[in-house]
Coordinates of C-alpha atoms (C1' of nucleotides) in Angstrom, one line a residue:
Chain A
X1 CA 1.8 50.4 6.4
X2 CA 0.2 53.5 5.3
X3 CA -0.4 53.4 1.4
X4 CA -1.3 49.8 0.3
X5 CA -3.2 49.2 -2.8
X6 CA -7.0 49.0 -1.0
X7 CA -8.9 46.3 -1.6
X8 CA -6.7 43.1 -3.0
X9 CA -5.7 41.8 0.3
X10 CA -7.1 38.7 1.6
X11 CA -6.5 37.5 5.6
X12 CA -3.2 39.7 5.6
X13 CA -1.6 37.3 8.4
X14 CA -2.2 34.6 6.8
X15 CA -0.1 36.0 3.5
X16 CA 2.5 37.3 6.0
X17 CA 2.5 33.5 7.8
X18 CA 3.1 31.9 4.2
X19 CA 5.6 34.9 3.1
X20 CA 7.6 33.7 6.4
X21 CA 7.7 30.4 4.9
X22 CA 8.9 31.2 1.7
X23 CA 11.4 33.7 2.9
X24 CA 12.5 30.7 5.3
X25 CA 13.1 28.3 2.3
X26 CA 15.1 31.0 0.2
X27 CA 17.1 31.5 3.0
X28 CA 17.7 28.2 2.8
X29 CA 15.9 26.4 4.7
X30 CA 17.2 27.9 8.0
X31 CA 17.3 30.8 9.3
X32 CA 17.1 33.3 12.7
X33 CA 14.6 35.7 13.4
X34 CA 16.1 38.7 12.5
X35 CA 17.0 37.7 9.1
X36 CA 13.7 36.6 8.4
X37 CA 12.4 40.0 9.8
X38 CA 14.8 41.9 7.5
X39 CA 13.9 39.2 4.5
X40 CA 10.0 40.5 5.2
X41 CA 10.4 43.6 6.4
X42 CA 8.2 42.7 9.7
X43 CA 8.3 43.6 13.1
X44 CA 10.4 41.5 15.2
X45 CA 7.3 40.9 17.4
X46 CA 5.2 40.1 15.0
X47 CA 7.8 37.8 13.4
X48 CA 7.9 36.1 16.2
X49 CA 4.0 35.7 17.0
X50 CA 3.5 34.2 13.8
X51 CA 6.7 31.9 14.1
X52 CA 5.5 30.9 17.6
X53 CA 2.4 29.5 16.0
X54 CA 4.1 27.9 13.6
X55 CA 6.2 25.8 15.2
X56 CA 3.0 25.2 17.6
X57 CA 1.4 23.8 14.6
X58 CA 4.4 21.8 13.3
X59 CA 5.0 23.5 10.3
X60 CA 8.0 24.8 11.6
X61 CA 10.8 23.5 14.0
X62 CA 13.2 25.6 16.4
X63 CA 16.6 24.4 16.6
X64 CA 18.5 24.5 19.7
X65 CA 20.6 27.2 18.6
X66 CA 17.0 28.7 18.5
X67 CA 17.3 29.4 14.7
X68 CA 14.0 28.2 13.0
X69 CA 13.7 25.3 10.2
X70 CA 10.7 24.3 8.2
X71 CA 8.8 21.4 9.5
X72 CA 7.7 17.7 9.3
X73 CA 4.0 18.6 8.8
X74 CA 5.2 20.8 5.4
X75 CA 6.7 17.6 3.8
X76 CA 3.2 15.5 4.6
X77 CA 1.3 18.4 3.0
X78 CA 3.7 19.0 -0.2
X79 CA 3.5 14.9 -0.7
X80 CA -0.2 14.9 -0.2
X81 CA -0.2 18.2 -2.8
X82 CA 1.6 16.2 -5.2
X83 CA -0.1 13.1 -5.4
X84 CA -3.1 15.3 -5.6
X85 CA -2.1 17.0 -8.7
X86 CA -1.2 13.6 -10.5
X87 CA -5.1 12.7 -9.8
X88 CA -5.9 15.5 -12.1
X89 CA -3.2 15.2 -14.8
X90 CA -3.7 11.5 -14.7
X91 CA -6.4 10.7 -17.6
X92 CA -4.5 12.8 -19.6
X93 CA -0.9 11.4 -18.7
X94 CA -2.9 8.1 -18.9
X95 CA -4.3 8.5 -23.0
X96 CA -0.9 9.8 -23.9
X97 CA 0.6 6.5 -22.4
X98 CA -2.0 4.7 -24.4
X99 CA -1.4 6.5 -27.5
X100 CA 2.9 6.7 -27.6
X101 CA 3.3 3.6 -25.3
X102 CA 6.2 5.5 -22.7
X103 CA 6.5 7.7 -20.0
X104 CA 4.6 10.8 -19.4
X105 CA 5.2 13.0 -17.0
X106 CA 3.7 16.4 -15.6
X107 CA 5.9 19.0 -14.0
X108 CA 5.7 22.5 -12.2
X109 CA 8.3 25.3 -12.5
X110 CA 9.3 25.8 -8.7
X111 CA 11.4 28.5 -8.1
X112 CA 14.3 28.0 -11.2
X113 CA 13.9 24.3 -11.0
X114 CA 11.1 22.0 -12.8
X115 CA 9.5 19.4 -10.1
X116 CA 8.1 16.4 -10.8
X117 CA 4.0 16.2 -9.9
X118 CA 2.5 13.5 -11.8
X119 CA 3.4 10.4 -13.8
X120 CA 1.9 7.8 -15.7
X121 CA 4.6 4.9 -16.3
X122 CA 5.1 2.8 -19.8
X123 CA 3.7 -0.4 -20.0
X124 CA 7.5 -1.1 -21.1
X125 CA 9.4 -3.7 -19.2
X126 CA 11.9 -0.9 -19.3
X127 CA 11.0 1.8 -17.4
X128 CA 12.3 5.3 -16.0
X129 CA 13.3 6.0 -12.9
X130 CA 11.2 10.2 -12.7
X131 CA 10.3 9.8 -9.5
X132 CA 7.0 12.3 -8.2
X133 CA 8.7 15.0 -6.2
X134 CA 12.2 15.0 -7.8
X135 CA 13.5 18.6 -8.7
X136 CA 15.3 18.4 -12.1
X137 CA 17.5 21.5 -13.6
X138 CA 15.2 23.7 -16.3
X139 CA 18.4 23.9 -18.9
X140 CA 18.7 20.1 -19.5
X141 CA 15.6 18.9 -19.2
X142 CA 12.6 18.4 -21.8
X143 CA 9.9 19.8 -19.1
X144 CA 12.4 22.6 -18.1
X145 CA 13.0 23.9 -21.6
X146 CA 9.0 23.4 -22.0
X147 CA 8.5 25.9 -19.3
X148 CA 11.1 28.2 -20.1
X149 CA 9.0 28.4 -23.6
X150 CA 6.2 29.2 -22.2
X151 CA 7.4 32.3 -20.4
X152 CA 7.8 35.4 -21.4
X153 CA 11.6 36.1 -22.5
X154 CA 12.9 38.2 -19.7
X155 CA 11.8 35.8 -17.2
X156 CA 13.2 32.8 -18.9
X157 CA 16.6 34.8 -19.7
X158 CA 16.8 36.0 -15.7
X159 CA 16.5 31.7 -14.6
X160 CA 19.1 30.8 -16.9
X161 CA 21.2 33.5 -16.0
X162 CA 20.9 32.3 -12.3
X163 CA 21.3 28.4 -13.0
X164 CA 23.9 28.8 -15.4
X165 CA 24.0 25.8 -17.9
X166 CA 26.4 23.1 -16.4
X167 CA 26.8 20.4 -18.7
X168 CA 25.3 17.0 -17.3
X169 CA 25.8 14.6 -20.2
X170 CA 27.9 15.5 -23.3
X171 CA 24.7 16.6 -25.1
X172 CA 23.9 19.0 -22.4
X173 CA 23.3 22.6 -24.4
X174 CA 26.3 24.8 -22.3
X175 CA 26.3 27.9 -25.2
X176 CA 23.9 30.9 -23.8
X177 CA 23.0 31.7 -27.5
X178 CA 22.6 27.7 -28.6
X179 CA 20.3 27.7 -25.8
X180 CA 18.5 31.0 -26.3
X181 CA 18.1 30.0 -29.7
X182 CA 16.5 26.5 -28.5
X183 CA 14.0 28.2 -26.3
X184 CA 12.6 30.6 -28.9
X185 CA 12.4 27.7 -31.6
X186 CA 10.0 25.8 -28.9
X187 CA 8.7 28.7 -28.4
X188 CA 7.0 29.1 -32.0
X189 CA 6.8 25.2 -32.3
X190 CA 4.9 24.5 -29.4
X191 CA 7.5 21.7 -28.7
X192 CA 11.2 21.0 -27.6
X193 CA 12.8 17.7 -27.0
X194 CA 15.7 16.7 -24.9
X195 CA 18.5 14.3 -26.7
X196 CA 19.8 12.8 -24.4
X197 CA 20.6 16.3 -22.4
X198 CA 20.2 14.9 -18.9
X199 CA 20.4 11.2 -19.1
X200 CA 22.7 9.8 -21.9
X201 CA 20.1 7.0 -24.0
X202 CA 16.8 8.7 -22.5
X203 CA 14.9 11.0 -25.6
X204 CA 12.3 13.2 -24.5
X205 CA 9.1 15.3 -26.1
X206 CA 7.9 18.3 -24.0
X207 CA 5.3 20.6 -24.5
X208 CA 4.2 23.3 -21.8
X209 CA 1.0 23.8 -20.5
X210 CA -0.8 26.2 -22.0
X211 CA -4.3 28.0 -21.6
X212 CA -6.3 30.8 -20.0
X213 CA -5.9 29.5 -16.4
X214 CA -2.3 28.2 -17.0
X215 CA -0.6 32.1 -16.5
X216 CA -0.1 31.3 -12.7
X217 CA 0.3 27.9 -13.4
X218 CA 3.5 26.8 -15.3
X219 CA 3.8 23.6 -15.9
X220 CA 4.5 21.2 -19.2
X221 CA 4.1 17.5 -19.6
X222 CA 7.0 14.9 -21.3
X223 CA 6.7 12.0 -23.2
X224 CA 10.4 10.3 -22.5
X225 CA 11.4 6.8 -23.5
X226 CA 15.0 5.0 -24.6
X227 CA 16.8 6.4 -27.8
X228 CA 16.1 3.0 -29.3
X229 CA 12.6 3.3 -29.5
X230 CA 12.2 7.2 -29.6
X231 CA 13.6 7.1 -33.6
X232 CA 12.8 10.1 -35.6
X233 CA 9.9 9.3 -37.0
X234 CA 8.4 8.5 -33.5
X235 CA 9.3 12.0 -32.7
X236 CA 7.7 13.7 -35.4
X237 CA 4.3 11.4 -34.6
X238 CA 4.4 12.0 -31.1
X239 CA 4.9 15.6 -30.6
X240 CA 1.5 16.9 -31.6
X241 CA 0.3 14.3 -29.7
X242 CA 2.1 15.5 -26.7
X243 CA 1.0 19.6 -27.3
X244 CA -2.2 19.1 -27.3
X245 CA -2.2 17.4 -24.0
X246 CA -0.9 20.3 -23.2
X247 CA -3.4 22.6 -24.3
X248 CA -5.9 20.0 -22.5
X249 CA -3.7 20.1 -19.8
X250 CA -4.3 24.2 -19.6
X251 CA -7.7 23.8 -20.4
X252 CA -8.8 21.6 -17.2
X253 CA -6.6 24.3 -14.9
X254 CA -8.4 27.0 -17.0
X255 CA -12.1 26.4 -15.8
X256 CA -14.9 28.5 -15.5
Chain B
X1 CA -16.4 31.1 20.5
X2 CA -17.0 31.9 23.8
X3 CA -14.8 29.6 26.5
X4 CA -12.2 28.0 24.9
X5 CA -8.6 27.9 27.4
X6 CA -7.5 31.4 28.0
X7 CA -4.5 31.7 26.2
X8 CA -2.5 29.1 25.3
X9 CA -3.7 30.1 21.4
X10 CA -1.1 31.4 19.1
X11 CA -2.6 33.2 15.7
X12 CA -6.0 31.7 15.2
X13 CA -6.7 32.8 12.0
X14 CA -3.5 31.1 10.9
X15 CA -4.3 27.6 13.3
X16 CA -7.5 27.6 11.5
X17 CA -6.0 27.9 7.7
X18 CA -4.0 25.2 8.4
X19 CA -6.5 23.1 9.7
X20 CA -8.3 23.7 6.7
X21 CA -5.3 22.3 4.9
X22 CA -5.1 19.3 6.6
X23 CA -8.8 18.6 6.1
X24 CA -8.6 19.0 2.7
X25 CA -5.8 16.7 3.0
X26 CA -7.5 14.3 5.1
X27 CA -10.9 14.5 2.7
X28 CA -8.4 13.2 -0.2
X29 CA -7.4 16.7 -1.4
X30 CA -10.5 18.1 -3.0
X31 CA -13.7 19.4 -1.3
X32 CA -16.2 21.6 -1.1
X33 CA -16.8 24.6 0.9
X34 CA -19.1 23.3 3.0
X35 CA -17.6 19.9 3.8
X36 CA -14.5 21.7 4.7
X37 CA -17.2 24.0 7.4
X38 CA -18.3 20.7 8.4
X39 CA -14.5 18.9 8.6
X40 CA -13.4 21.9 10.8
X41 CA -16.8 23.2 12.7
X42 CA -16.1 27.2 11.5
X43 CA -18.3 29.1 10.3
X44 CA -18.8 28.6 5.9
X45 CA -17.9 32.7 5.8
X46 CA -14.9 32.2 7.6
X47 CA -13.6 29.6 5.4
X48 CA -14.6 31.6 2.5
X49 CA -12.4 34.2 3.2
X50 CA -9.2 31.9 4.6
X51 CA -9.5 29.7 1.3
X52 CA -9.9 32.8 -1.2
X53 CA -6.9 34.2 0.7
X54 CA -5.0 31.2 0.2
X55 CA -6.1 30.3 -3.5
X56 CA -4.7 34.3 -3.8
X57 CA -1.5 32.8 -2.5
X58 CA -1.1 29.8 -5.0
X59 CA -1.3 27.6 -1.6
X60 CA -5.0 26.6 -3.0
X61 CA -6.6 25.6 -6.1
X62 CA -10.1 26.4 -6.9
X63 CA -11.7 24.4 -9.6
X64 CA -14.1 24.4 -12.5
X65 CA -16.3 23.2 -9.9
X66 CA -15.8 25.4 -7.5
X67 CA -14.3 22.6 -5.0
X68 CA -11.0 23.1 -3.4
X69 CA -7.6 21.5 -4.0
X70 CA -3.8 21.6 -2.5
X71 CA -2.0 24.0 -4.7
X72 CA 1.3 23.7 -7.0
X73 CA 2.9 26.0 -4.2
X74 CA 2.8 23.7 -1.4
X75 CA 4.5 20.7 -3.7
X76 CA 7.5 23.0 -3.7
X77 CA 7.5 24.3 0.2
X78 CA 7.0 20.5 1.2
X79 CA 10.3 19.6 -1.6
X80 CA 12.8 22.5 0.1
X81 CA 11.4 21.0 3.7
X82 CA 12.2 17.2 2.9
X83 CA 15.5 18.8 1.6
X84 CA 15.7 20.8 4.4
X85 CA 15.4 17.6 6.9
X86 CA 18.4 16.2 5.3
X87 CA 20.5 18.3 6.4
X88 CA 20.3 18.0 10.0
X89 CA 19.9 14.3 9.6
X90 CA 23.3 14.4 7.5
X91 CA 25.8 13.8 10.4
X92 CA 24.2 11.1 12.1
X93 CA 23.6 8.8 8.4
X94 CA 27.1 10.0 7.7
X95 CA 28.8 8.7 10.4
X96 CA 26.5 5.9 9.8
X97 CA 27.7 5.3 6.4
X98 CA 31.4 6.1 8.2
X99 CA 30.8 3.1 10.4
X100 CA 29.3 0.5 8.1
X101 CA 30.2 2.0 4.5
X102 CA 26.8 1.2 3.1
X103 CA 23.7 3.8 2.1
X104 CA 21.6 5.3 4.4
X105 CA 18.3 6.5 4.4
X106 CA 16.3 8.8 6.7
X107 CA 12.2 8.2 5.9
X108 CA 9.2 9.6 7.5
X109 CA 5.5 8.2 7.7
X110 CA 3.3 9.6 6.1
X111 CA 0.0 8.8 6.0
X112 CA 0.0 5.0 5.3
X113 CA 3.6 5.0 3.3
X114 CA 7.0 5.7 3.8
X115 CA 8.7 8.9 2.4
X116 CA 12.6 9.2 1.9
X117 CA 13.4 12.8 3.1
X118 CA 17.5 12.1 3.6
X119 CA 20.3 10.2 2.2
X120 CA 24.1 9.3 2.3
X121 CA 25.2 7.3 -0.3
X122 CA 27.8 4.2 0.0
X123 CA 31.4 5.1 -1.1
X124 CA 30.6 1.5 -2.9
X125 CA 30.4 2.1 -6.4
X126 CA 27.5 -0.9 -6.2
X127 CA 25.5 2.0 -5.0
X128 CA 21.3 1.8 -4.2
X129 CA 18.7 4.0 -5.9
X130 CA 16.8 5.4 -2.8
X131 CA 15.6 9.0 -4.4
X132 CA 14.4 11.5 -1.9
X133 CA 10.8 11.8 -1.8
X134 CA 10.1 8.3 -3.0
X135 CA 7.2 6.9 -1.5
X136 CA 7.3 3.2 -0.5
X137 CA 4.7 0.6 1.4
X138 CA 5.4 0.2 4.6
X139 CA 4.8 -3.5 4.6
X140 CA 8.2 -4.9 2.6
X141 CA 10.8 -2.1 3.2
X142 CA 12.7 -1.5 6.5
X143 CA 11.9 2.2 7.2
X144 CA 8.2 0.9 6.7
X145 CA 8.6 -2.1 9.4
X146 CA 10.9 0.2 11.8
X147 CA 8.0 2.6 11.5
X148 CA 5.0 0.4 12.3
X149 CA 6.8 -0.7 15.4
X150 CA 7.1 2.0 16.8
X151 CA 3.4 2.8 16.6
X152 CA 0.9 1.7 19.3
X153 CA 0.0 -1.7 17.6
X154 CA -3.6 -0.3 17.1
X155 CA -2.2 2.4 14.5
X156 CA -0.1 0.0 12.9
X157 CA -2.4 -2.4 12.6
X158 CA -4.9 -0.1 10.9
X159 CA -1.9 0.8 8.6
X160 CA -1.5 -2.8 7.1
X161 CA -5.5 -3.3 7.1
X162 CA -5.9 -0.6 4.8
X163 CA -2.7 -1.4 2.7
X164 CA -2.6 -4.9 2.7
X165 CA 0.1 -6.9 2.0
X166 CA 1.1 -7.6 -1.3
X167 CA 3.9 -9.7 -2.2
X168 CA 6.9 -7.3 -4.1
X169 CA 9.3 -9.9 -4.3
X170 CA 9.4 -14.0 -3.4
X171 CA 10.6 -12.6 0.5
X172 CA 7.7 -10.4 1.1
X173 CA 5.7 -10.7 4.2
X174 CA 2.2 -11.3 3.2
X175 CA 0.8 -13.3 6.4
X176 CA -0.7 -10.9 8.5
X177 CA -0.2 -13.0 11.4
X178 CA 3.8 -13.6 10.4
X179 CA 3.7 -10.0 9.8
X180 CA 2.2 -8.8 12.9
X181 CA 5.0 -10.9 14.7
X182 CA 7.8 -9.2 12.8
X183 CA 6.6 -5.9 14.2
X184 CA 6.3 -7.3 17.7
X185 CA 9.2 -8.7 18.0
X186 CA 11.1 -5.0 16.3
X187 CA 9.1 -3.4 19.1
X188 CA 11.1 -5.3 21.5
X189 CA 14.1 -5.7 19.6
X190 CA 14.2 -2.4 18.5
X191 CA 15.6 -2.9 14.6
X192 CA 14.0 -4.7 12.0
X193 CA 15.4 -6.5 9.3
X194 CA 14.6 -6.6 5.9
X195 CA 15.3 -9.8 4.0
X196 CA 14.8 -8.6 0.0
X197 CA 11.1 -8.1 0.5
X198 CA 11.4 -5.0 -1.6
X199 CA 13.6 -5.5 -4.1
X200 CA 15.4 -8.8 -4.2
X201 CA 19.1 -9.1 -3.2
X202 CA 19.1 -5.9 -0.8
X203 CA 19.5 -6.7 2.7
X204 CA 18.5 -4.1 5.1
X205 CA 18.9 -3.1 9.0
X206 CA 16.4 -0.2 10.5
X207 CA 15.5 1.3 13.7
X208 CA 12.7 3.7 14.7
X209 CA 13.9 7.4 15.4
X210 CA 12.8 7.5 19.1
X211 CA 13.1 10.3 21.9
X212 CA 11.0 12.6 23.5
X213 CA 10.1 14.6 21.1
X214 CA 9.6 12.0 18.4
X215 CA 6.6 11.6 18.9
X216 CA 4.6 13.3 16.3
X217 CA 7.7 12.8 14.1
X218 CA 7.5 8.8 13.2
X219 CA 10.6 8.4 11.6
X220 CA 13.3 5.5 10.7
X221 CA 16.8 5.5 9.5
X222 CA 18.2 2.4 8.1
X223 CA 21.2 0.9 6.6
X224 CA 20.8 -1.3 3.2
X225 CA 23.6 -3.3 0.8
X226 CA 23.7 -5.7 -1.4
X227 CA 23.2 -9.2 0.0
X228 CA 26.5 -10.3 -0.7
X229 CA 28.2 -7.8 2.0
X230 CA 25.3 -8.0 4.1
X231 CA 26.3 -11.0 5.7
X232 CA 24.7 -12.2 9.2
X233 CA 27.8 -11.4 11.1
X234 CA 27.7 -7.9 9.7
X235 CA 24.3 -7.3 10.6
X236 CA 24.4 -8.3 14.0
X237 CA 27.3 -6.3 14.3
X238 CA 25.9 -2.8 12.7
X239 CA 22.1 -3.7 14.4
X240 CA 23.3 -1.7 17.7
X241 CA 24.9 0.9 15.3
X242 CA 21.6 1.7 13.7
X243 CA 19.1 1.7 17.2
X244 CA 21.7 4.5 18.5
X245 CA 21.8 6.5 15.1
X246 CA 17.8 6.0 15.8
X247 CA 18.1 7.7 19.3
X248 CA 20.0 10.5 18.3
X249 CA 18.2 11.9 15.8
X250 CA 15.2 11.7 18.2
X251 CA 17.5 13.5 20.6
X252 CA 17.9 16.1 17.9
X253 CA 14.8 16.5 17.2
X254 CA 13.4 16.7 20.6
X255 CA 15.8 19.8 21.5
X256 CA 14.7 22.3 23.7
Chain C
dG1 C1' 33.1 41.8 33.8
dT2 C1' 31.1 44.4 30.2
dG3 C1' 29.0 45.5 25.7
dG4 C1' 26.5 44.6 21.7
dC5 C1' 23.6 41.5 19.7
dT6 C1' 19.4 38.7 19.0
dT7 C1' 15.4 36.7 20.8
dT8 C1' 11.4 37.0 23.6
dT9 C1' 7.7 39.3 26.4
dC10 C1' 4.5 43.1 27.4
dC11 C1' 0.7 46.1 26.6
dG12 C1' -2.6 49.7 24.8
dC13 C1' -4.7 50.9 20.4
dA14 C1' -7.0 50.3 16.3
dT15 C1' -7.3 47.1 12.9
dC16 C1' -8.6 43.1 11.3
dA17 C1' -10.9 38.9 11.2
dT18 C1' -15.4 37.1 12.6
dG19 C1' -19.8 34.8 11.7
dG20 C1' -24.6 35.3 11.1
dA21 C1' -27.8 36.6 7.7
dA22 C1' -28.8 38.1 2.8
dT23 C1' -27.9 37.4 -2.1
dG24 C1' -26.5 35.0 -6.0
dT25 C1' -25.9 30.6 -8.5
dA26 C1' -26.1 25.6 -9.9
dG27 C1' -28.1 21.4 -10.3
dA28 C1' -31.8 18.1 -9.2
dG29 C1' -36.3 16.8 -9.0
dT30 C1' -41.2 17.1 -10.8
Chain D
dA1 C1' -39.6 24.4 -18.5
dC2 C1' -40.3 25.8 -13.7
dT3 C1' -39.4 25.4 -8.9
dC4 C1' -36.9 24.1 -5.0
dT5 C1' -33.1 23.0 -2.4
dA6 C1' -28.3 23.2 -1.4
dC7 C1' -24.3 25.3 -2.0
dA8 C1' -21.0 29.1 -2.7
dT9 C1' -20.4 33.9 -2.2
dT10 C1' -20.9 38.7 -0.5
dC11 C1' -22.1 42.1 3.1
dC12 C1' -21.8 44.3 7.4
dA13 C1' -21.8 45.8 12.4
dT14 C1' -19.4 44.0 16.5
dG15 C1' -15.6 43.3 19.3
dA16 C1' -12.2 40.2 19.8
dT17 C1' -7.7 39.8 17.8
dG18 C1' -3.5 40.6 15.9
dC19 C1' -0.3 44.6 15.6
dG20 C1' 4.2 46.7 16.5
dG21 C1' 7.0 49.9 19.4
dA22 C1' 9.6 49.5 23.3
dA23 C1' 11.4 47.2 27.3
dA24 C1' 13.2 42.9 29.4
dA25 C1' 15.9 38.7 29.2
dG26 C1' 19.6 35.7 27.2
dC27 C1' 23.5 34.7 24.6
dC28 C1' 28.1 35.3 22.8
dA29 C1' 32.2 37.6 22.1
dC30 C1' 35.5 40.5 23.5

DNA sequence: GTGGCTTTTCCGCATCATGGAATGTAGAGT
DNA sequence: ACTCTACATTCCATGATGCGGAAAAGCCAC
């Protein structure tokens, strides 16, 4: 490269390692080395180098057809990365338990999908089944529509536009304009909920993270319980309860 | 350094940021600067600039208190690789499921649980609710039993120290000295059998994915149903089923 | 058998990462 | 409140290290 910008670069084969990796999983998960050359515009060479010590490491695993997969090692690390983000979230998942008596959960946008990181389960016999790790829709979801909130419009319009909105339950929102509408509502509430949109019975409050450190960040935490208990005027209690764990949420990734 | 073995290196720079990874995994996912220069004997510099590159990449998380923690990114790289090792599992559990018509589940070890990473579902409509991802204790499933016996009995042992083994469900194993015979007697059997220790009412056959290059890979497949079709004379039959499903995904995974 | 394709190896050049020492910062101890 | 220590961070000259073009080796299809 001749003209890069001139200082922001960190350990620049390290980036182009991880950039490998990423192309690798939009490629779906599989992929030759020419492809992932022409996916990150690298040298075949140098591809290679940095695939070789990859799949050295584990992180990566060569097929016999000599095609290249992501490895074991990635799914120890992303489990470990997980479980290290609920440690975090947890006193706050954990008062908002205390306080509403169901569910809360903490998730990350990934890609166009929401997934699970954190959870802090009811102390109800009757519990639900989000299970750390799970990837869940953004449309019909109460963390998905939480994040889509939080993002600026374009961004949010260009996911849905790639996902679609594919009904899941009959209360799944499948209009484009419904939903748009939906999103900027939450957007000026702070709030969204989810009636029944992915599960039929399950209600759900969601708020996004939000704060200074949060840009890079999205995520939103849910409150989600059975219809029966989550009445109206449980809703209406709950949902400031649930925003500002969000804002507390944002504040703890904030720092400084 | 000055004699390390000639050349059997790959990228060091990239060796060394993922060794970094692994020791902040290994320190419980957050640490300081310098206990990471101590973890992995470089120089505190050097890590500097390999962390700041990879807190730059979202891979890393730096917090209020300047320690280090796995990053969101790296919860959804490890998500598309457990997705990613379903797929090449699929035929074998498939043809599983063809041969026995009930669920089966692909899980690796990881650290001192059991992950799900693949799954074929019964064409039952009584189906089971193994998610991907779902962490489990090794002591009361099958995966988790197939797993420990195929570990030198010095790992495994250290494994069920650390965990313990508390009782899940009336069936679960919680004599060490019973439970130390059940693995003995998978190692040489080479299945295991788990009688409702998890979750009462399932009945479950597993095997250990071995081959040569298994090794690093610990991983078990198993077969599980509702008691009432679980019947001795079906296990016994399917038992052999699920070793060979076993070997051949270590024979895929070994390659080459 | 032959041709195009991808993957893999090689090698010289300059870049890029390296690590020790210097500076800045936070928290503990007195 | 001040100092002291321990840690995180920045700097810089050195040379080892990763870079990428091009050539070799395989693979597959025709």
């Amino acid at each position: 490269m001749t003209t890069d910008i001139p200082r922001p670069t960190g350990v620049q084969s390290l980036a182009r390692a991880f950039g490998v990796l990423e192309s690798l999983a939009e490629l779906g998960g599989e992929a030759g080395l020419s492809e992932l050359a022409a996916a990150t515009g690298l040298a075949p060479g140098t591809i290679h180098r940095l695939v070789r010590t990859l799949v050295d490491l584990g992180y990566l695993r060569q097929l016999p057809s000599r095609r290249y997969t992501l490895g074991p090692k990635l799914v120890g690390l992303g489990e470990t990365a997980a479980h290290q983000f609920g440690r975090w979230a947890q006193p706050v998942l954990a008062e908002l338990v205390a306080q509403i008596g169901e569910t809360a959960n903490l998730a990350l946008l990934d890609g166009d999908q929401a997934v699970y990181v954190a959870q802090v389960p009811s102390p109800h016999s009757m519990r639900m089944f989000t299970e750390i790790g799970r990837r869940v829709p953004v449309h019909c979801t109460g963390v998905g529509k939480a994040l889509l909130s939080a993002l600026p419009a374009a961004e949010s319009a260009a996911i849905v536009a790639r996902t679609g909105l594919p009904a899941v339950t009959p209360t799944t929102i499948t209009d484009p304009a419904a939903f748009a509408a939906e999103i900027a509502e939450a957007h000026v509430r702070g709030y969204v909920l989810d009636e029944g949109e992915q599960e039929t019975g399950v209600r759900c409050v969601a708020a996004p993270v939000v704060g200074p450190g949060a840009g890079d960040n999205r995520a939103a935490v849910s409150v989600s319980g059975p219809t029966s208990r989550m009445d109206d005027a449980t809703i209406t209690r709950i949902a400031p309860l649930v925003v500002a764990a969000g804002r507390r949420l944002g504040a703890l990734l904030a720092t400084a």
